[in-house]
mmCIF file of C-alpha atoms in Angstrom:
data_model
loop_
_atom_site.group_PDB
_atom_site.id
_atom_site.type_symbol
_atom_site.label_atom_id
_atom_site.label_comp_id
_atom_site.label_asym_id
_atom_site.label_seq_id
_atom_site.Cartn_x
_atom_site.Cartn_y
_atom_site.Cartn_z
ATOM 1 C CA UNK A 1 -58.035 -6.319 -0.377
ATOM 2 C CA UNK A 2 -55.560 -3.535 -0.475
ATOM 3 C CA UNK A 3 -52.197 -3.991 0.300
ATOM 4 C CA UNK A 4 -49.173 -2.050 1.414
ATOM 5 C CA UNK A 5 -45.791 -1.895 1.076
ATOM 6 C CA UNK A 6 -43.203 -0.449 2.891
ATOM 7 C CA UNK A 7 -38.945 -0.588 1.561
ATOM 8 C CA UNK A 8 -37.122 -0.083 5.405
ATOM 9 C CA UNK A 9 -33.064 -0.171 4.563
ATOM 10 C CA UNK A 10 -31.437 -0.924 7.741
ATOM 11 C CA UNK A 11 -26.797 -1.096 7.889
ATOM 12 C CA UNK A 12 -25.881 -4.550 8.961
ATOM 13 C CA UNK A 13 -22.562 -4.623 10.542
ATOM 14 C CA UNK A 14 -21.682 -8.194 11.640
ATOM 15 C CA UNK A 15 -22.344 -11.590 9.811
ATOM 16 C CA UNK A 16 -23.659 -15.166 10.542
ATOM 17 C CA UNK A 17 -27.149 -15.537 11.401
ATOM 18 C CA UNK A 18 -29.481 -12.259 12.066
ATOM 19 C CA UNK A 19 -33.157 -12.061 13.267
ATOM 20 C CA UNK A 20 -35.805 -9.249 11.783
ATOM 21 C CA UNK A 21 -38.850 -8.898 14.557
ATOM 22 C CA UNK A 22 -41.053 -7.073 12.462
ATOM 23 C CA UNK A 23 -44.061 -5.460 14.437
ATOM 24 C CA UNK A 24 -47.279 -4.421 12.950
ATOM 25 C CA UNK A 25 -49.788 -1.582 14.703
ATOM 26 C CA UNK A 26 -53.325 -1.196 13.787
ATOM 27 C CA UNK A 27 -57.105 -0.125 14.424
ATOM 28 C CA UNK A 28 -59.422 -2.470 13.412
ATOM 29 C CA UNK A 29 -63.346 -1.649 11.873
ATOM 30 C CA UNK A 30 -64.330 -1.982 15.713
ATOM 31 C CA UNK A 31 -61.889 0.768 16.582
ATOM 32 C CA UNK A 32 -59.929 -1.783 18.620
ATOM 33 C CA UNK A 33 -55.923 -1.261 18.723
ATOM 34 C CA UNK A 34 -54.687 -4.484 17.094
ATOM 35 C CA UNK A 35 -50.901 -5.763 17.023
ATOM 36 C CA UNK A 36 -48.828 -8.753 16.024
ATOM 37 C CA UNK A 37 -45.392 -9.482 15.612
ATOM 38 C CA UNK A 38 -43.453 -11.559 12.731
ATOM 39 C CA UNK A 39 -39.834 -13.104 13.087
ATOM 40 C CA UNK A 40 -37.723 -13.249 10.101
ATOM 41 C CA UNK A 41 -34.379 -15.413 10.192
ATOM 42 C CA UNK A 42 -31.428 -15.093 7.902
ATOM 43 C CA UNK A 43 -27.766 -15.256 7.138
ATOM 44 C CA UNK A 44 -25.714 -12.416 5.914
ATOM 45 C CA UNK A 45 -22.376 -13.815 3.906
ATOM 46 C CA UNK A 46 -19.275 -11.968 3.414
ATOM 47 C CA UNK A 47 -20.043 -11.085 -0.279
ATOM 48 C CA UNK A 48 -16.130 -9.980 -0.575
ATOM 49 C CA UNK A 49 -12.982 -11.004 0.669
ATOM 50 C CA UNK A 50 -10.406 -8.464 0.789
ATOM 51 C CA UNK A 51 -6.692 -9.390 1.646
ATOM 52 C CA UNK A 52 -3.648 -6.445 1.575
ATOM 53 C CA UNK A 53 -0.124 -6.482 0.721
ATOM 54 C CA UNK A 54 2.572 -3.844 1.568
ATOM 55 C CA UNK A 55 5.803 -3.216 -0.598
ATOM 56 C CA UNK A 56 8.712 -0.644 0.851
ATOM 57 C CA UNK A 57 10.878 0.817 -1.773
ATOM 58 C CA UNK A 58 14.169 2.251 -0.097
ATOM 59 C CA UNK A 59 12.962 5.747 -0.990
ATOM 60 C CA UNK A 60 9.967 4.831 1.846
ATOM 61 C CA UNK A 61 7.469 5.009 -0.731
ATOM 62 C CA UNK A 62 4.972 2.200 0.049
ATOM 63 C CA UNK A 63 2.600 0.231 -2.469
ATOM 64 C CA UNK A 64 -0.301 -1.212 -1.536
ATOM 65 C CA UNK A 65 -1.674 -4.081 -3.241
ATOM 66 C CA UNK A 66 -5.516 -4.541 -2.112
ATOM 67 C CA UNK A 67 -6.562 -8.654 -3.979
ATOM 68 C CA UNK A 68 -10.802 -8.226 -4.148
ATOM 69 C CA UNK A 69 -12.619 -11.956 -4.398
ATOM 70 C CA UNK A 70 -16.035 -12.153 -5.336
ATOM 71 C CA UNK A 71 -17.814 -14.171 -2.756
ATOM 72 C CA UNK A 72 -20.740 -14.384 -3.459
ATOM 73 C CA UNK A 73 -23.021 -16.528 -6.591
ATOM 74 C CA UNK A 74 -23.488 -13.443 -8.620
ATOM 75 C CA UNK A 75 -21.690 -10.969 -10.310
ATOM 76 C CA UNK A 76 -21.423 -7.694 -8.707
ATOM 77 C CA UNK A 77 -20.924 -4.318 -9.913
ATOM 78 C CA UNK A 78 -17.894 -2.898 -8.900
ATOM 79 C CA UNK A 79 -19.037 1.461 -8.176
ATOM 80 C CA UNK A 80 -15.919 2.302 -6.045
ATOM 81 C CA UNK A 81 -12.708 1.072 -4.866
ATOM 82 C CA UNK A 82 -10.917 3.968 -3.070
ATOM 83 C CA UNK A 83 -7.808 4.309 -0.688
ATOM 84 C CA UNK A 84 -8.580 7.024 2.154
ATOM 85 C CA UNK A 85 -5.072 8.109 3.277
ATOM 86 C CA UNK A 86 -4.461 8.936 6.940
ATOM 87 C CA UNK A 87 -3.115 12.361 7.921
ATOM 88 C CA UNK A 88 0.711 10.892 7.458
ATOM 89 C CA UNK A 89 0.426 10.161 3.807
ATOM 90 C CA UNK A 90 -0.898 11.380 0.336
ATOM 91 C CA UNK A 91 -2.035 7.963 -1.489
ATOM 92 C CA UNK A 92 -1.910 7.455 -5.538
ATOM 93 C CA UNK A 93 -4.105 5.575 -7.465
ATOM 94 C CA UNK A 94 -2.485 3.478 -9.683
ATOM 95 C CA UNK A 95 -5.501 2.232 -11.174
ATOM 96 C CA UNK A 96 -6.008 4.089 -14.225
ATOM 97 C CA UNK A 97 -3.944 4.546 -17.512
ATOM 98 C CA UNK A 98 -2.874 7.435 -18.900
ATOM 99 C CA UNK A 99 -6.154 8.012 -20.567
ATOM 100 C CA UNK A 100 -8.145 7.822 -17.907
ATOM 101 C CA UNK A 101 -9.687 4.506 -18.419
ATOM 102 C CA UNK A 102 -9.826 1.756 -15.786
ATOM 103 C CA UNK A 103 -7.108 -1.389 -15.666
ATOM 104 C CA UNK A 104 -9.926 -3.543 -16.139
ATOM 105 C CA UNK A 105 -11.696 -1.805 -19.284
ATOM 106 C CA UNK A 106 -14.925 -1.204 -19.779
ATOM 107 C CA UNK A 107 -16.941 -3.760 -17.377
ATOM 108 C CA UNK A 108 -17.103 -3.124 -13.877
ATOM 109 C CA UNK A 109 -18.683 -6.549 -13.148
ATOM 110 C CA UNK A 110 -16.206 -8.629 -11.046
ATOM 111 C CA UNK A 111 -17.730 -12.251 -11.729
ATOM 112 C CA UNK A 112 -17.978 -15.357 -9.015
ATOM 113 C CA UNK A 113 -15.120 -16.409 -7.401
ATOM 114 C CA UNK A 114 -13.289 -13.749 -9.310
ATOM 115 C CA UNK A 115 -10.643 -11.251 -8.098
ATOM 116 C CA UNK A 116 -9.400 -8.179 -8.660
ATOM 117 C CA UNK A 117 -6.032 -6.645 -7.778
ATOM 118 C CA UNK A 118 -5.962 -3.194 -6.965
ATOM 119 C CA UNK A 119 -2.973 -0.744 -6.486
ATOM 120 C CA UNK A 120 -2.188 2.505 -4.661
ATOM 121 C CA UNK A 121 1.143 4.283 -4.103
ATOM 122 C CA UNK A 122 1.332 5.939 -0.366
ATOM 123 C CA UNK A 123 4.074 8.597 -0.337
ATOM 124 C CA UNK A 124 4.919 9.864 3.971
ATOM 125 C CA UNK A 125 4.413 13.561 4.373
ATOM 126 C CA UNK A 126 6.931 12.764 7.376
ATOM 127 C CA UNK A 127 10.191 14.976 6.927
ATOM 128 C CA UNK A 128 13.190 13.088 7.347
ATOM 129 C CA UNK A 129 13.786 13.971 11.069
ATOM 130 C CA UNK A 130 9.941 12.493 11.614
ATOM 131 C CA UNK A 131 11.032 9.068 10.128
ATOM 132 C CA UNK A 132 13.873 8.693 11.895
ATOM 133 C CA UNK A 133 12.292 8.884 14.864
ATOM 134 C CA UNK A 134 8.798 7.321 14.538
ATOM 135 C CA UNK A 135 8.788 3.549 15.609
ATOM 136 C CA UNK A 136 6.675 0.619 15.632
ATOM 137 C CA UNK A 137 3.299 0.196 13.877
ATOM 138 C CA UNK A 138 1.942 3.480 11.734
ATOM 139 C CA UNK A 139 -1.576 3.246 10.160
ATOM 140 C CA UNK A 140 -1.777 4.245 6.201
ATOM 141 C CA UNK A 141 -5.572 4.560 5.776
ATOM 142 C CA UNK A 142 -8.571 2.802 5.243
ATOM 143 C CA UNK A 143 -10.299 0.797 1.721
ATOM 144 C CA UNK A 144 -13.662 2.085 0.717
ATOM 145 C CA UNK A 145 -15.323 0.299 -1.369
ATOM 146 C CA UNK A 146 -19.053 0.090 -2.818
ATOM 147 C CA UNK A 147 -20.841 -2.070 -5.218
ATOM 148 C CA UNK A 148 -24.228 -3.108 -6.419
ATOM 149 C CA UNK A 149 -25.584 -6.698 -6.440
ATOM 150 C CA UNK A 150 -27.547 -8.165 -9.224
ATOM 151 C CA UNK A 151 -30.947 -6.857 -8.135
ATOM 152 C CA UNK A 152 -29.353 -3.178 -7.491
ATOM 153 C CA UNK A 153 -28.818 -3.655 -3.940
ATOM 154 C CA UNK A 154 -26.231 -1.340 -2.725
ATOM 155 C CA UNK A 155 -23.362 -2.635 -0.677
ATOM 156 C CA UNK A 156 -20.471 -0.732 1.089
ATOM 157 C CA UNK A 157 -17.595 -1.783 2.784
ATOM 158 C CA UNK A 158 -15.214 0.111 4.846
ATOM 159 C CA UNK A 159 -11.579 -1.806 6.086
ATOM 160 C CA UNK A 160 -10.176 -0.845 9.832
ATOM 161 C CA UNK A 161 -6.953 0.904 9.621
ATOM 162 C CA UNK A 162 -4.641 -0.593 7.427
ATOM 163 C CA UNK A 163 -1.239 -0.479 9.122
ATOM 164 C CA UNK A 164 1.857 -1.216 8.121
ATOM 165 C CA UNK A 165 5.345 -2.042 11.053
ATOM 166 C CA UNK A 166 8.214 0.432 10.153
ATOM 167 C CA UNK A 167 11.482 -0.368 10.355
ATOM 168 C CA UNK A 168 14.149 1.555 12.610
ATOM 169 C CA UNK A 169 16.794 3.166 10.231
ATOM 170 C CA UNK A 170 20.046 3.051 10.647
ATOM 171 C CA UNK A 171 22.192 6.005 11.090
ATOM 172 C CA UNK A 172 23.118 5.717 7.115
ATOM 173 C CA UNK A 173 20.997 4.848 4.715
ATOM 174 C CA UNK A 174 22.359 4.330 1.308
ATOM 175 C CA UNK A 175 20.175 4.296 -2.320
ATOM 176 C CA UNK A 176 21.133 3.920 -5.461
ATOM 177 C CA UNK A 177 20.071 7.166 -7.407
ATOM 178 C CA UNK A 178 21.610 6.562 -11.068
ATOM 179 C CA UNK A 179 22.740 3.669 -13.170
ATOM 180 C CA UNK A 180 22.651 2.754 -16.623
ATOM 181 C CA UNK A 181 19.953 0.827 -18.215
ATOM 182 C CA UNK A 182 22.682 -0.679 -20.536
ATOM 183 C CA UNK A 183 26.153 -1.860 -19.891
ATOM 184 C CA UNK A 184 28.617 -3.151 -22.342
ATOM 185 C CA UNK A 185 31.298 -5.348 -21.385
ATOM 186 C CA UNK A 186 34.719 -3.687 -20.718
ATOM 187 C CA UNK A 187 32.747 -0.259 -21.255
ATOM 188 C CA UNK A 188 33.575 1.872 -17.858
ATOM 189 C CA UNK A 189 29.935 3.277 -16.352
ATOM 190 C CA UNK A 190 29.142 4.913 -13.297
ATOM 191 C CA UNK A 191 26.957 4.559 -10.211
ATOM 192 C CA UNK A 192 25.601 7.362 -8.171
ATOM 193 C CA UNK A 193 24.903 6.320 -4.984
ATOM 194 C CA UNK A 194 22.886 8.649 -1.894
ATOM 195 C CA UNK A 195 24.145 8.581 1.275
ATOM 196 C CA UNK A 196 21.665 10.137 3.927
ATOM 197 C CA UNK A 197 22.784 10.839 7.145
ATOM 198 C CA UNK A 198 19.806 10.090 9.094
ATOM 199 C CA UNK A 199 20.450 11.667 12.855
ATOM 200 C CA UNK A 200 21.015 15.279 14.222
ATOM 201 C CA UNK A 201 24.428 15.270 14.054
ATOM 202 C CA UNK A 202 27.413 16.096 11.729
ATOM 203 C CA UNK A 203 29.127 13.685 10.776
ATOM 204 C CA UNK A 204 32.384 12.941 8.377
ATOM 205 C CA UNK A 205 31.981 10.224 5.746
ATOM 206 C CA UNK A 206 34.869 7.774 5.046
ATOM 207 C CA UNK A 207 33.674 5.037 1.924
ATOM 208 C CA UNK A 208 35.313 2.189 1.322
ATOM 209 C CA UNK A 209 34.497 -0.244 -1.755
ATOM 210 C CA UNK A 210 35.009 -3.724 -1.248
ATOM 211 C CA UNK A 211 35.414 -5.938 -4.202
ATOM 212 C CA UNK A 212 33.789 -9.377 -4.187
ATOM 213 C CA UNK A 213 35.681 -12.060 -4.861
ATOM 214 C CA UNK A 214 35.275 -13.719 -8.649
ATOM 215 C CA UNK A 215 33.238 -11.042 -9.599
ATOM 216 C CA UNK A 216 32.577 -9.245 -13.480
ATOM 217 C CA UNK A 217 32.699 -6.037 -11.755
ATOM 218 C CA UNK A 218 35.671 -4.308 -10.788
ATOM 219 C CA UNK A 219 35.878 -0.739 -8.734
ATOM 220 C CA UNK A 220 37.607 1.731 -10.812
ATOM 221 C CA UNK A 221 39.658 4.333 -8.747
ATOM 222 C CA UNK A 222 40.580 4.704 -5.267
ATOM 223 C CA UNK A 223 38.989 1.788 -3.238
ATOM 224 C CA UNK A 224 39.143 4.353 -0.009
ATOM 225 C CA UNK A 225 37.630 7.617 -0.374
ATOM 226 C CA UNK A 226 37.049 10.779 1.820
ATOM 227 C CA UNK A 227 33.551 11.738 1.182
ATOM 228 C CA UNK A 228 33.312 14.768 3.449
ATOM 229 C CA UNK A 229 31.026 16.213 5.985
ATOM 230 C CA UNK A 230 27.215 15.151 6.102
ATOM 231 C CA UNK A 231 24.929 18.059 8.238
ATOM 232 C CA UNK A 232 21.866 16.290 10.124
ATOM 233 C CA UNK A 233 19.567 14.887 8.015
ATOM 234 C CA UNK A 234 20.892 15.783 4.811
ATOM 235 C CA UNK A 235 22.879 13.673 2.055
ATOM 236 C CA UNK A 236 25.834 13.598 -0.523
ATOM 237 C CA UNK A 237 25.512 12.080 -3.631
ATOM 238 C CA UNK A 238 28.578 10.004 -4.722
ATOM 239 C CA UNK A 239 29.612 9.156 -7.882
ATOM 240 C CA UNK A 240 31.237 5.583 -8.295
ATOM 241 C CA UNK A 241 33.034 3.997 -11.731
ATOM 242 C CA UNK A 242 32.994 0.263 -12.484
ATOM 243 C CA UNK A 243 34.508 -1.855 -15.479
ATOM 244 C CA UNK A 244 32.176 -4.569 -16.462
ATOM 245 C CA UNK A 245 35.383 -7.166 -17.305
ATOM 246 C CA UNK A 246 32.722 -10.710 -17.330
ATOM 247 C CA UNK A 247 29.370 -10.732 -19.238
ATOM 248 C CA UNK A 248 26.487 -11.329 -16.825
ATOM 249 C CA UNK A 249 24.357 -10.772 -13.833
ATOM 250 C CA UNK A 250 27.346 -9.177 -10.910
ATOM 251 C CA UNK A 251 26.655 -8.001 -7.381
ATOM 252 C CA UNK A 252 27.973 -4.922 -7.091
ATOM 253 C CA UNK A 253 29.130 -5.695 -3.597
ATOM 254 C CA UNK A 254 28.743 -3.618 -0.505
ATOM 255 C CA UNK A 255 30.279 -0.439 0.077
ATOM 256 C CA UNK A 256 31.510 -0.031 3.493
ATOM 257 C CA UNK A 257 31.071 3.475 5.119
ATOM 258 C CA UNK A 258 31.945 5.032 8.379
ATOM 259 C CA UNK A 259 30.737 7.663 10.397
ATOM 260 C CA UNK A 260 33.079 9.733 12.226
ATOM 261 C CA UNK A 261 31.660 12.366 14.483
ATOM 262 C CA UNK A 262 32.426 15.887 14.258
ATOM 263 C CA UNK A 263 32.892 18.502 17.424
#
């Protein structure tokens, strides 16, 4: 009339339909060895869907933008949602304000059918020189992320490497490092613009600024300018003046530059 229970916790990997063969030893009264076997069918269901996004700034910082649905007929409790990095980047989490609380406040219950956006900044370690020469697909890390279901079962998933195609650079690779967050009309302002000279050799920098046709912005200066010598792998800053003559929302335009090699 006694009974016995036993709690076995066993990782399952792969879902769609699984089968338990549960096996049972004993001796009975007579001393006899006694066995018998039970077979258990079930379905395991992916209790989260997980879908990634990657953003590039020109700077080649990368966000990553991780969408968590709720899969599942109950609400879960959310215990960890963490980036792991690979070797080639250290990885932000963007998750938190300033205080330290969580985006999504107090409750970490993500409800049915639900989903939660996640972020992470991933900044390369890769000098310069490593970027410029890396090509095709580099991997950025994996998600890990744990949660409890409504009868405190604990869950854990881990993603395969998240990777991410990089893009060949050119041998010049221009960013805009300063402009102002207000501009009047017919109020002169000024642009600074980096200019990164990604190979391994010198080179001499020639800019020319080409003015779009119809536009509200106008260069101010010389159009043609001699920027000067840029060593390998290293950038000038350049500092650019424009007259805002038309209220509204102007293209700049694109500055043309040329690389002329240096013995």
């Amino acid at each position: 009339g006694e009974n016995i229970s036993e709690v076995i916790n066993h990782e399952v990997k792969e879902l769609g339909g699984q089968l338990l063969v549960c096996t049972v030893s004993y001796i009975n009264t007579s001393g006899e060895k006694q066995m018998f076997r039970k077979y258990f069918k079930f379905q395991v269901l992916k209790p989260l869907d997980v879908r990634t996004k990657f953003f590039t700034t020109q700077d080649d910082e990368i966000f990553l933008e991780a969408q968590i649905t709720n899969t599942t007929p109950h609400a879960l409790h959310m215990q960890k949602v963490v980036l792991a990095p690979s070797p080639l980047y250290t990885a932000a989490d963007l998750n938190f304000l300033g205080s330290g609380e969580s985006i999504f406040g107090e409750s970490d219950y993500i409800n049915p059918d639900d989903t939660w956006q996640y972020l992470y900044k991933l900044t390369p370690k890769m000098t310069q020189d490593d970027k410029t020469n890396v090509k095709g697909v580099s991997s950025v890390g994996k998600l890990d992320i744990m949660w409890l279901s409504n009868f405190g079962e604990k869950g854990r998933l881990q993603s395969s490497q998240l990777q991410r195609l990089i893009q060949p650079q050119g041998e010049l690779v221009v960013t805009v490092q300063n402009i102002p967050h207000f501009i009047t009309s017919n109020e002169q302002f000024q642009v600074v613009l980096r200019l990164l000279n990604t190979t391994d050799r010198k080179y001499n920098l020639h800019l020319t600024l080409r003015q779009l046709p119809n536009s509200g912005l106008v260069w101010v200066g010389d159009i043609k300018k001699v920027v000067g010598e840029v060593p390998p792998c290293s950038h000038l800053d350049v500092h650019l003046d424009l007259l805002p003559v038309k209220s509204g929302v102007w293209d700049v335009g694109d500055p043309y530059s040329a690389l002329i090699p240096l013995a």
